[in-house]
Short mmCIF file of C-alpha atoms in Angstrom, two decimals:
data_model
loop_
_atom_site.label_atom_id
_atom_site.label_comp_id
_atom_site.label_asym_id
_atom_site.label_seq_id
_atom_site.Cartn_x
_atom_site.Cartn_y
_atom_site.Cartn_z
CA MET Q 1 -50.28 260.51 54.99
CA SER Q 2 -47.52 262.44 53.20
CA ASP Q 3 -43.84 262.24 54.17
CA THR Q 4 -43.87 265.91 55.14
CA LEU Q 5 -46.80 265.42 57.48
CA GLN Q 6 -45.21 262.36 59.07
CA LEU Q 7 -41.92 264.23 59.57
CA SER Q 8 -43.76 267.16 61.15
CA LEU Q 9 -45.60 264.76 63.44
CA VAL Q 10 -42.29 263.22 64.57
CA PHE Q 11 -40.92 266.59 65.68
CA ALA Q 12 -44.25 267.55 67.24
CA LEU Q 13 -44.25 264.39 69.35
CA ILE Q 14 -40.66 264.99 70.46
CA ALA Q 15 -41.51 268.56 71.46
CA ALA Q 16 -44.64 267.41 73.28
CA LEU Q 17 -42.71 264.72 75.17
CA LEU Q 18 -39.99 267.15 76.28
CA GLY Q 19 -42.58 269.75 77.23
CA ALA Q 20 -44.55 267.24 79.27
CA MET Q 21 -41.39 266.16 81.08
CA ALA Q 22 -40.53 269.77 81.91
CA GLY Q 23 -44.05 270.38 83.19
CA LEU Q 24 -44.02 267.19 85.23
CA ARG Q 25 -40.67 268.10 86.74
CA ARG Q 26 -41.91 271.51 87.92
CA PHE Q 27 -45.22 270.13 89.20
CA ALA Q 28 -43.44 267.33 91.08
CA GLU Q 29 -41.01 269.75 92.73
CA ASN Q 30 -43.88 271.97 93.88
CA HIS Q 31 -45.81 269.04 95.34
CA GLY Q 32 -42.92 266.98 96.70
CA TRP Q 33 -43.42 263.94 94.51
CA PRO Q 34 -40.62 261.35 94.82
CA ALA Q 35 -38.38 260.60 91.85
CA GLU Q 36 -39.79 257.07 91.44
CA ILE Q 37 -43.31 258.41 90.86
CA GLN Q 38 -42.04 260.94 88.30
CA ARG Q 39 -40.10 258.27 86.46
CA LYS Q 40 -43.04 255.90 86.31
CA ILE Q 41 -45.38 258.61 85.01
CA VAL Q 42 -42.93 259.22 82.17
CA HIS Q 43 -42.61 255.44 81.72
CA ILE Q 44 -46.37 254.95 81.41
CA SER Q 45 -46.80 257.95 79.10
CA ALA Q 46 -43.95 256.90 76.83
CA GLY Q 47 -45.14 253.30 76.76
CA GLY Q 48 -48.69 254.33 75.92
CA LEU Q 49 -47.43 256.49 73.07
CA ALA Q 50 -45.22 253.66 71.82
CA ILE Q 51 -48.15 251.25 71.68
CA CYS Q 52 -49.98 253.65 69.36
CA LEU Q 53 -47.09 254.27 66.93
CA PRO Q 54 -48.01 251.70 64.24
CA TRP Q 55 -51.43 253.32 63.97
CA VAL Q 56 -50.12 256.90 64.10
CA PHE Q 57 -47.73 256.62 61.15
CA ALA Q 58 -48.39 255.16 57.72
CA ASP Q 59 -44.76 254.08 57.20
CA ALA Q 60 -42.05 252.49 59.33
CA TRP Q 61 -39.32 255.12 58.84
CA PRO Q 62 -41.00 257.83 60.97
CA VAL Q 63 -41.19 255.36 63.86
CA TYR Q 64 -37.45 254.66 63.69
CA LEU Q 65 -36.70 258.37 63.27
CA LEU Q 66 -38.81 259.21 66.32
CA LEU Q 67 -37.06 256.53 68.37
CA GLY Q 68 -33.63 257.69 67.21
CA LEU Q 69 -34.36 261.31 68.11
CA THR Q 70 -35.78 260.23 71.46
CA LEU Q 71 -32.63 258.26 72.19
CA GLY Q 72 -30.54 261.30 71.30
CA ALA Q 73 -32.66 263.48 73.59
CA MET Q 74 -32.18 261.04 76.47
CA ILE Q 75 -28.42 261.09 75.98
CA ALA Q 76 -28.51 264.90 75.94
CA MET Q 77 -30.47 264.93 79.20
CA ARG Q 78 -27.52 263.22 80.88
CA LEU Q 79 -25.50 266.41 80.24
CA PRO Q 80 -25.22 268.91 83.12
CA VAL Q 81 -26.96 271.71 81.21
CA LEU Q 82 -30.12 269.60 80.86
CA SER Q 83 -29.81 267.68 84.12
CA GLY Q 84 -32.90 269.36 85.62
CA LEU Q 85 -35.16 268.04 82.87
CA GLY Q 86 -33.39 264.69 82.95
CA LYS Q 87 -34.17 264.19 86.64
CA THR Q 88 -37.66 263.04 85.72
CA LEU Q 89 -35.90 259.96 84.35
CA HIS Q 90 -32.59 259.82 86.22
CA GLY Q 91 -33.54 261.07 89.66
CA VAL Q 92 -33.72 257.65 91.31
CA ASN Q 93 -30.78 256.72 93.52
CA ARG Q 94 -29.61 253.70 91.57
CA LYS Q 95 -27.70 252.96 88.41
CA SER Q 96 -30.10 252.34 85.54
CA TYR Q 97 -30.05 252.11 81.76
CA GLY Q 98 -33.82 251.74 81.70
CA ASP Q 99 -34.58 254.91 79.74
CA PHE Q 100 -32.26 253.93 76.89
CA LEU Q 101 -33.37 250.30 76.90
CA LEU Q 102 -37.05 251.30 76.73
CA VAL Q 103 -36.44 253.09 73.43
CA VAL Q 104 -34.32 250.22 72.10
CA SER Q 105 -37.00 247.71 73.07
CA VAL Q 106 -39.76 249.61 71.28
CA GLY Q 107 -37.67 249.59 68.11
CA LEU Q 108 -36.88 245.88 68.41
CA VAL Q 109 -40.48 244.90 69.13
CA PHE Q 110 -41.69 247.05 66.23
CA LEU Q 111 -39.23 245.32 63.89
CA PHE Q 112 -39.69 241.75 65.12
CA SER Q 113 -43.49 241.84 65.39
CA ASN Q 114 -43.71 242.44 61.63
CA GLY Q 115 -47.18 243.95 61.73
CA ASN Q 116 -48.68 241.33 64.06
CA ALA Q 117 -50.79 243.36 66.49
CA VAL Q 118 -50.62 241.04 69.50
CA LEU Q 119 -46.85 240.57 69.15
CA TYR Q 120 -46.43 244.34 69.25
CA VAL Q 121 -49.08 245.43 71.73
CA LEU Q 122 -48.77 242.75 74.41
CA PRO Q 123 -45.00 243.06 75.13
CA LEU Q 124 -45.23 246.84 75.40
CA ALA Q 125 -48.46 246.72 77.42
CA VAL Q 126 -46.84 244.40 79.97
CA LEU Q 127 -43.81 246.68 80.18
CA THR Q 128 -45.90 249.84 80.42
CA LEU Q 129 -48.59 248.74 82.87
CA ALA Q 130 -47.36 245.75 84.87
CA ASP Q 131 -43.83 247.02 85.44
CA ALA Q 132 -45.04 250.45 86.55
CA ALA Q 133 -47.74 248.98 88.80
CA ALA Q 134 -45.22 246.64 90.43
CA ALA Q 135 -42.75 249.46 91.08
CA ILE Q 136 -45.37 251.73 92.64
CA ALA Q 137 -46.95 248.93 94.70
CA GLY Q 138 -43.58 247.69 95.89
CA SER Q 139 -42.31 251.12 96.91
CA THR Q 140 -45.60 252.02 98.62
CA TYR Q 141 -46.84 248.79 100.20
CA GLY Q 142 -43.82 246.49 100.12
CA LYS Q 143 -43.10 244.75 103.44
CA HIS Q 144 -41.56 241.43 102.41
CA PHE Q 145 -38.35 241.88 100.45
CA PHE Q 146 -35.85 239.68 98.64
CA ARG Q 147 -32.36 240.73 97.65
CA THR Q 148 -31.03 241.20 94.14
CA GLU Q 149 -27.50 242.12 93.14
CA ASP Q 150 -28.29 245.83 92.84
CA GLY Q 151 -30.71 246.21 95.75
CA HIS Q 152 -33.95 244.55 96.78
CA LYS Q 153 -37.48 243.99 95.51
CA SER Q 154 -40.72 243.18 97.27
CA LEU Q 155 -42.98 240.15 97.08
CA GLU Q 156 -45.94 242.54 97.03
CA GLY Q 157 -44.56 244.24 93.92
CA SER Q 158 -44.04 240.88 92.21
CA ALA Q 159 -47.59 239.79 93.09
CA VAL Q 160 -49.02 242.98 91.58
CA PHE Q 161 -46.86 242.47 88.50
CA PHE Q 162 -48.23 238.93 88.06
CA LEU Q 163 -51.86 240.01 88.42
CA VAL Q 164 -51.58 242.99 86.06
CA THR Q 165 -49.73 240.89 83.47
CA LEU Q 166 -52.37 238.17 83.72
CA LEU Q 167 -55.16 240.69 83.08
CA VAL Q 168 -53.29 242.40 80.23
CA CYS Q 169 -52.62 239.04 78.55
CA ILE Q 170 -56.24 237.94 78.85
CA LEU Q 171 -57.51 241.20 77.35
CA CYS Q 172 -55.00 241.12 74.48
CA PHE Q 173 -55.72 237.47 73.68
CA LEU Q 174 -59.48 238.05 73.68
CA MET Q 175 -59.29 241.19 71.54
CA LEU Q 176 -56.35 240.51 69.20
CA THR Q 177 -56.19 236.73 68.64
CA ASP Q 178 -58.32 233.71 67.82
CA ILE Q 179 -56.86 231.59 70.62
CA PRO Q 180 -59.48 229.09 71.83
CA ARG Q 181 -61.16 230.63 74.84
CA GLU Q 182 -60.43 227.62 77.04
CA ASN Q 183 -56.69 228.19 76.48
CA VAL Q 184 -56.62 231.94 77.10
CA ILE Q 185 -56.25 231.85 80.88
CA LEU Q 186 -53.68 229.04 80.86
CA LEU Q 187 -51.45 230.74 78.27
CA ALA Q 188 -51.89 234.10 80.00
CA ALA Q 189 -50.87 232.52 83.31
CA ALA Q 190 -47.80 230.94 81.70
CA ILE Q 191 -46.69 234.32 80.34
CA ALA Q 192 -47.45 236.01 83.67
CA VAL Q 193 -45.30 233.49 85.57
CA PHE Q 194 -42.45 233.79 83.06
CA THR Q 195 -42.44 237.58 83.04
CA THR Q 196 -42.72 237.80 86.84
CA VAL Q 197 -39.50 235.80 87.11
CA VAL Q 198 -37.87 237.99 84.45
CA GLU Q 199 -38.92 241.21 86.19
CA ALA Q 200 -37.84 240.01 89.62
CA ASP Q 201 -34.37 239.11 88.34
CA SER Q 202 -33.73 242.20 86.22
CA TRP Q 203 -31.11 244.76 87.23
CA HIS Q 204 -29.99 248.28 86.27
CA GLY Q 205 -33.15 248.82 84.21
CA PHE Q 206 -32.65 245.74 82.02
CA ASP Q 207 -36.27 244.79 82.68
CA ASN Q 208 -37.07 247.37 79.99
CA LEU Q 209 -35.25 245.09 77.53
CA PHE Q 210 -35.87 241.60 78.87
CA LEU Q 211 -39.58 242.02 79.62
CA PRO Q 212 -40.84 243.05 76.16
CA MET Q 213 -38.38 240.84 74.31
CA GLY Q 214 -39.11 237.93 76.63
CA VAL Q 215 -42.86 238.27 76.07
CA LEU Q 216 -42.39 238.62 72.31
CA ILE Q 217 -40.12 235.56 72.07
CA PHE Q 218 -42.25 233.42 74.38
CA LEU Q 219 -45.44 234.42 72.59
CA SER Q 220 -44.11 234.12 69.04
CA THR Q 221 -42.79 230.60 69.71
CA THR Q 222 -45.84 229.30 71.61
CA LEU Q 223 -48.82 231.09 70.08
CA ASP Q 224 -49.44 228.40 67.46
CA MET Q 225 -48.49 225.37 69.55
CA PRO Q 226 -50.77 223.41 71.90
CA VAL Q 227 -51.08 225.32 75.14
CA TRP Q 228 -49.74 222.44 77.25
CA ASP Q 229 -46.56 222.48 75.16
CA ALA Q 230 -46.10 226.10 76.18
CA VAL Q 231 -46.58 225.15 79.83
CA THR Q 232 -44.05 222.34 79.40
CA ARG Q 233 -41.50 224.79 78.00
CA LEU Q 234 -42.03 226.97 81.04
CA GLY Q 235 -41.52 223.96 83.29
CA LEU Q 236 -38.22 223.19 81.56
CA LEU Q 237 -37.11 226.75 82.31
CA PHE Q 238 -37.61 226.18 86.03
CA VAL Q 239 -35.74 222.87 85.84
CA ALA Q 240 -32.87 224.72 84.16
CA ILE Q 241 -32.95 227.38 86.89
CA ALA Q 242 -32.63 224.69 89.57
CA ILE Q 243 -29.72 222.99 87.78
CA LEU Q 244 -27.87 226.23 87.13
CA ALA Q 245 -28.42 227.38 90.72
CA ALA Q 246 -26.56 224.29 91.92
CA LEU Q 247 -23.75 224.77 89.39
CA THR Q 248 -23.23 228.49 89.93
CA ARG Q 249 -22.94 228.07 93.69
CA ARG Q 250 -19.92 225.85 93.06
CA VAL Q 251 -18.08 228.73 91.38
CA GLY Q 252 -19.17 231.35 93.89
CA LEU Q 253 -22.00 232.96 91.93
CA SER Q 254 -25.46 233.69 93.32
CA SER Q 255 -28.81 232.07 92.59
CA HIS Q 256 -29.84 235.40 91.03
CA VAL Q 257 -27.12 234.94 88.41
CA ALA Q 258 -28.28 231.35 87.85
CA ARG Q 259 -31.83 232.48 87.13
CA VAL Q 260 -30.63 235.16 84.72
CA TYR Q 261 -28.41 232.60 82.92
CA ALA Q 262 -31.39 230.25 82.57
CA ILE Q 263 -33.67 233.00 81.24
CA ALA Q 264 -31.01 234.12 78.76
CA PHE Q 265 -30.55 230.62 77.36
CA PHE Q 266 -34.29 230.00 77.29
CA MET Q 267 -34.71 233.07 75.10
CA LEU Q 268 -31.65 232.23 72.99
CA LEU Q 269 -32.72 228.65 72.27
CA SER Q 270 -36.21 229.88 71.40
CA VAL Q 271 -34.90 231.81 68.39
CA THR Q 272 -31.90 229.81 67.20
CA ALA Q 273 -30.56 226.28 66.79
CA LEU Q 274 -28.76 224.46 69.59
CA GLN Q 275 -25.29 224.77 68.06
CA ASN Q 276 -25.54 228.55 68.14
CA ALA Q 277 -25.76 228.45 71.94
CA VAL Q 278 -22.30 226.85 72.24
CA LEU Q 279 -20.27 230.05 71.94
CA PRO Q 280 -22.53 232.05 74.30
CA THR Q 281 -22.02 229.22 76.81
CA LEU Q 282 -18.26 229.50 76.42
CA LEU Q 283 -18.50 233.27 76.87
CA LEU Q 284 -20.32 232.90 80.19
CA LEU Q 285 -17.85 230.24 81.33
CA ALA Q 286 -14.90 232.44 80.42
CA GLN Q 287 -16.37 235.36 82.33
CA ALA Q 288 -17.25 233.18 85.33
CA ALA Q 289 -13.64 231.96 85.46
CA ASP Q 290 -12.45 235.53 85.97
CA ARG Q 291 -11.78 235.66 89.71
CA ARG Q 292 -10.64 239.28 89.81
CA ALA Q 293 -13.84 240.44 91.50
CA ALA Q 294 -15.54 238.77 94.46
CA GLY Q 295 -18.94 238.71 96.14
CA ALA Q 296 -21.55 241.17 94.91
CA ALA Q 297 -19.12 242.79 92.45
CA ARG Q 298 -18.48 239.42 90.81
CA ASN Q 299 -22.18 238.67 90.57
CA LEU Q 300 -22.83 242.07 88.99
CA ALA Q 301 -20.03 241.43 86.49
CA ALA Q 302 -21.72 238.14 85.57
CA LEU Q 303 -25.03 239.93 85.09
CA GLU Q 304 -23.38 242.64 82.98
CA ILE Q 305 -22.03 240.06 80.56
CA VAL Q 306 -25.56 238.65 80.15
CA GLY Q 307 -26.75 242.16 79.36
CA ALA Q 308 -23.99 242.55 76.78
CA LEU Q 309 -24.84 239.13 75.33
CA ALA Q 310 -28.50 240.12 75.03
CA LEU Q 311 -27.74 243.41 73.28
CA VAL Q 312 -25.36 241.73 70.82
CA SER Q 313 -27.84 238.90 70.18
CA PHE Q 314 -30.81 241.18 69.54
CA GLY Q 315 -28.61 243.53 67.52
CA PHE Q 316 -27.46 240.88 65.05
CA LEU Q 317 -30.96 239.39 64.87
CA ALA Q 318 -32.34 242.83 64.04
CA ALA Q 319 -29.60 243.40 61.46
CA GLY Q 320 -30.46 240.13 59.75
CA ILE Q 321 -34.16 241.00 59.57
CA ALA Q 322 -33.51 244.57 58.41
CA THR Q 323 -31.07 243.57 55.65
CA GLY Q 324 -32.78 240.36 54.62
CA VAL Q 325 -29.60 238.26 54.99
CA ASN Q 326 -28.74 235.99 57.89
CA ALA Q 327 -26.17 237.42 60.31
CA ILE Q 328 -25.76 234.32 62.51
CA ASN Q 329 -22.15 233.62 61.49
CA TYR Q 330 -21.13 237.16 62.38
CA TYR Q 331 -23.02 236.92 65.64
CA ALA Q 332 -21.09 233.75 66.45
CA LEU Q 333 -17.81 235.49 65.60
CA ALA Q 334 -18.60 238.48 67.83
CA ILE Q 335 -19.45 236.20 70.75
CA ALA Q 336 -16.32 234.11 70.17
CA ALA Q 337 -14.23 237.29 70.20
CA MET Q 338 -15.82 238.39 73.48
CA ALA Q 339 -15.09 234.96 74.94
CA ALA Q 340 -11.46 235.23 73.79
CA SER Q 341 -11.09 238.56 75.59
CA HIS Q 342 -12.53 237.24 78.83
CA ALA Q 343 -10.44 234.08 78.66
CA ALA Q 344 -7.34 236.25 78.24
CA LEU Q 345 -8.39 238.48 81.15
CA GLY Q 346 -8.62 235.39 83.32
CA LEU Q 347 -4.84 235.04 82.90
CA GLU Q 348 -3.98 238.66 83.75
CA ARG Q 349 -2.12 237.75 86.96
CA ARG Q 350 0.20 235.34 85.17
CA ALA Q 351 3.59 236.13 83.67
CA ALA Q 352 3.54 238.01 80.36
CA TRP Q 353 4.76 235.07 78.28
CA LEU Q 354 2.15 232.79 79.84
CA ARG Q 355 -0.62 235.34 79.25
CA LEU Q 356 0.27 235.70 75.58
CA THR Q 357 0.66 231.96 75.05
CA GLY Q 358 -2.63 231.24 76.78
CA ALA Q 359 -4.37 233.95 74.76
CA ALA Q 360 -3.08 232.47 71.50
CA VAL Q 361 -4.28 229.01 72.51
CA CYS Q 362 -7.72 230.37 73.49
CA ALA Q 363 -8.04 232.24 70.20
CA ALA Q 364 -7.11 229.12 68.21
CA ALA Q 365 -9.56 226.95 70.17
CA LEU Q 366 -12.39 229.45 69.75
CA PHE Q 367 -11.68 229.72 66.04
CA ALA Q 368 -12.04 225.94 65.76
CA VAL Q 369 -15.34 226.07 67.66
CA TRP Q 370 -16.56 228.95 65.48
CA VAL Q 371 -15.75 226.98 62.31
CA ALA Q 372 -17.54 223.91 63.65
CA VAL Q 373 -20.61 225.92 64.64
CA THR Q 374 -20.89 227.86 61.38
CA ASN Q 375 -20.37 224.71 59.31
CA THR Q 376 -23.52 223.24 60.86
CA ASN Q 377 -25.63 226.28 60.01
CA PRO Q 378 -27.77 226.23 56.83
CA ALA Q 379 -26.25 227.09 53.45
CA SER Q 380 -28.34 230.28 53.38
CA THR Q 381 -26.08 231.77 56.06
CA TYR Q 382 -23.15 231.76 53.60
CA TRP Q 383 -24.17 234.71 51.43
CA HIS Q 384 -20.65 236.12 51.82
CA PRO Q 385 -17.19 235.03 50.64
CA PRO Q 386 -15.03 233.01 53.08
CA ILE Q 387 -14.13 235.11 56.12
CA ASN Q 388 -11.83 232.70 57.96
CA ALA Q 389 -8.82 235.02 57.66
CA PHE Q 390 -10.82 237.91 59.08
CA ALA Q 391 -12.11 235.67 61.88
CA ILE Q 392 -8.57 234.68 62.83
CA ALA Q 393 -7.51 238.33 62.92
CA ILE Q 394 -10.49 239.43 65.04
CA LEU Q 395 -10.03 236.57 67.50
CA ALA Q 396 -6.29 237.21 67.74
CA ILE Q 397 -6.82 240.91 68.46
CA SER Q 398 -9.54 240.16 71.01
CA ALA Q 399 -7.30 237.71 72.87
CA LEU Q 400 -3.88 239.36 72.58
CA VAL Q 401 -4.79 242.97 73.40
CA PRO Q 402 -6.09 242.13 76.92
CA SER Q 403 -3.04 239.93 77.43
CA ALA Q 404 -0.59 242.62 76.33
CA ILE Q 405 -2.17 245.55 78.21
CA PRO Q 406 -4.34 244.10 81.01
CA ARG Q 407 -4.24 247.37 82.97
CA TRP Q 408 -6.42 249.00 80.31
CA PHE Q 409 -9.17 246.58 81.33
CA GLN Q 410 -9.11 247.31 85.06
CA GLN Q 411 -12.19 249.50 84.68
CA ARG Q 412 -15.26 248.69 82.55
CA ARG Q 413 -13.70 245.40 81.50
CA ASN Q 414 -16.98 243.92 80.22
CA SER Q 415 -17.71 246.95 78.04
CA LYS Q 416 -14.18 247.09 76.65
CA ALA Q 417 -14.06 243.36 75.97
CA ALA Q 418 -17.39 243.58 74.15
CA LEU Q 419 -16.29 246.59 72.10
CA LEU Q 420 -13.01 244.91 71.16
CA GLY Q 421 -14.79 241.92 69.65
CA VAL Q 422 -18.09 243.34 68.42
CA PHE Q 423 -16.91 246.52 66.66
CA PRO Q 424 -14.60 244.87 64.07
CA THR Q 425 -17.16 242.10 63.48
CA VAL Q 426 -19.96 244.60 62.83
CA LEU Q 427 -17.62 246.59 60.58
CA LEU Q 428 -16.77 243.45 58.59
CA TYR Q 429 -20.46 242.56 58.32
CA PHE Q 430 -21.46 245.92 56.85
CA ILE Q 431 -18.44 246.10 54.53
CA LEU Q 432 -19.45 242.74 53.04
CA LEU Q 433 -23.08 243.86 52.78
CA LEU Q 434 -21.86 246.81 50.70
CA ARG Q 435 -19.49 244.62 48.68
CA GLU Q 436 -22.27 242.15 47.85
CA GLY Q 437 -24.61 244.98 46.85
CA ILE Q 438 -27.11 244.21 49.61
CA LEU Q 439 -26.95 247.73 51.06
#
């Protein structure tokens, strides 16, 4: 397939998707369909198209171009002039980033699966079919509900999610792998249990990120191991959930937050060494120590920082795969900088001199931890010249700015703290890639 034909196909698919959304919107208005049904039809259609992409295009670049243009179109549909078309995605009465995260997830799964059919198809099939079935079943037949930090979900929806995921896993394993047949149901059940917990504890549309990435990580790390080892790993996750539930209650956080923390660390430790979980742990502790918010608002803030941690983690992992050089040291620096900002924000009610002194101490301590962590990483992670001076500067800025102007962080504090630490780290990473001739 020529480049011209692939480029034409990209624009044709974008036009077809937008046209279908416009048609669906008009049809739904004429027949009184609720926003949730409209959104799930788009979700299933987009997911089905995404599953086919590796077999539609001969090269990878049209896939990324299509995803980039789709992301741009979704941002445009948030604008007032296109709000009517965008209601097929944004018409539900709750805050959600699900449309953006769906596109991001397809790109990440496409990159990380590296041509392995089951690693690509299964995560997206679970997201496309099980998630949509659970939402429709829960909204239609749900009678027994449990609370989450941004609303409630139904046991009926979770049961449907489990059953659909189980069936999807069995079909994918039978058709796309050589897994011994006696292990298929057990491994499928393990994935179904894991993803049901992930889906039940997702918020603001983050299931569109955590579900496919959770399936991909769980599957890629257990596919070649004895099936009972995979079940044991799942059991350890539930032990961690129980332990964290007891600990988080002591600091006023909910069991929902505890489960999300456990899932996040389960996924993190599946793809990296133990030492690289130290700084993420300090980040969560620094955020949990921030007592500015209370109750549900505080729990949502804790969940938001997990979302930010996930995006930063997957982002640096993707950058390392795409460039061919390990980005773990820069990931650690970005997380340390975020932790420095949150530690400084925890002192915002103190006197100015105490805030600045505390921020400086936090920055110094986190620099020492960052050095210790990176020194234990393999030599292959040091493809760059020493960056200690840059690390000190980034950590100092991340700690001192919130201390000097805490009022700037009264709104969207998690987003601003993340931007303050991640942006200069990413900039440094790409400057050194250019300097070393890698890009």
